[in-house]
Amino acid sequence: MTATPSPDRTATACASPEADYLRLDQQICFSLNAASRAFGSVYRVLLKDLGLTYPQYLVMLVLWEHGELPVKTLGQHLRLDSGTLSPLLKRLEAAGLVRRERSARDERSVQAHLTDEGTALRERALLVPRRIAAATGFDLEEISDLRDRLNRLTAALDA
């Protein structure tokens, strides 16, 4: 990804100090979006070897962490609605990594399970976080601090 070009200082020289807050490079939302896109590019390369897209990887992370879950709960962990999550699970099921079954206790509820192949994929995925960390150039403490700050930001915006 290329860097954002520098602003034209002659265009902003006569503007008020408040106008600086309207510059693109001053927008936190733009910085977050640019970082997200850059991460997406790195993940795309790393996850290709696993045969997963980034959203599919997130589903697998939750299932590796929690095991069998109702699809509704899985969606809550991922902050995804069923309209977005169902196609992801369908593709993971077609790939043989996940199995969906109606709950025996409540037919309205669908459970998501890892298959043996889905469970085995976890071992190959263990390298992904280390490679992502290396790509950032941050040490583990900086990554942890950034994640904590982003979680606080998300919580504040959700309030």
PDB file of N, CA, C and O in Angstrom, residues 30 40 46 86 115 121:
ATOM      1  N   PHE A  30      -9.907   7.442   9.240  1.00  0.00           N
ATOM      2  CA  PHE A  30      -9.130   7.125   8.047  1.00  0.00           C
ATOM      3  C   PHE A  30      -7.904   6.292   8.409  1.00  0.00           C
ATOM      4  O   PHE A  30      -7.582   5.311   7.726  1.00  0.00           O
ATOM      5  N   GLY A  40      -5.451  -6.448   6.164  1.00  0.00           N
ATOM      6  CA  GLY A  40      -6.150  -7.369   5.265  1.00  0.00           C
ATOM      7  C   GLY A  40      -5.231  -7.921   4.192  1.00  0.00           C
ATOM      8  O   GLY A  40      -5.286  -9.111   3.867  1.00  0.00           O
ATOM      9  N   LEU A  46      -0.998 -14.622   4.165  1.00  0.00           N
ATOM     10  CA  LEU A  46      -0.732 -15.663   5.163  1.00  0.00           C
ATOM     11  C   LEU A  46      -1.823 -16.733   5.201  1.00  0.00           C
ATOM     12  O   LEU A  46      -1.538 -17.914   5.398  1.00  0.00           O
ATOM     13  N   SER A  86     -23.943 -16.796   8.251  1.00  0.00           N
ATOM     14  CA  SER A  86     -24.415 -18.039   7.614  1.00  0.00           C
ATOM     15  C   SER A  86     -23.642 -18.397   6.347  1.00  0.00           C
ATOM     16  O   SER A  86     -23.219 -19.545   6.191  1.00  0.00           O
ATOM     17  N   THR A 115     -14.893 -29.839  12.619  1.00  0.00           N
ATOM     18  CA  THR A 115     -14.650 -31.219  12.209  1.00  0.00           C
ATOM     19  C   THR A 115     -13.226 -31.577  12.635  1.00  0.00           C
ATOM     20  O   THR A 115     -12.471 -30.713  13.112  1.00  0.00           O
ATOM     21  N   LEU A 121      -6.439 -28.035  11.520  1.00  0.00           N
ATOM     22  CA  LEU A 121      -5.961 -26.808  10.863  1.00  0.00           C
ATOM     23  C   LEU A 121      -5.379 -25.827  11.889  1.00  0.00           C
ATOM     24  O   LEU A 121      -4.520 -25.012  11.549  1.00  0.00           O
TER      25      LEU A 121
END
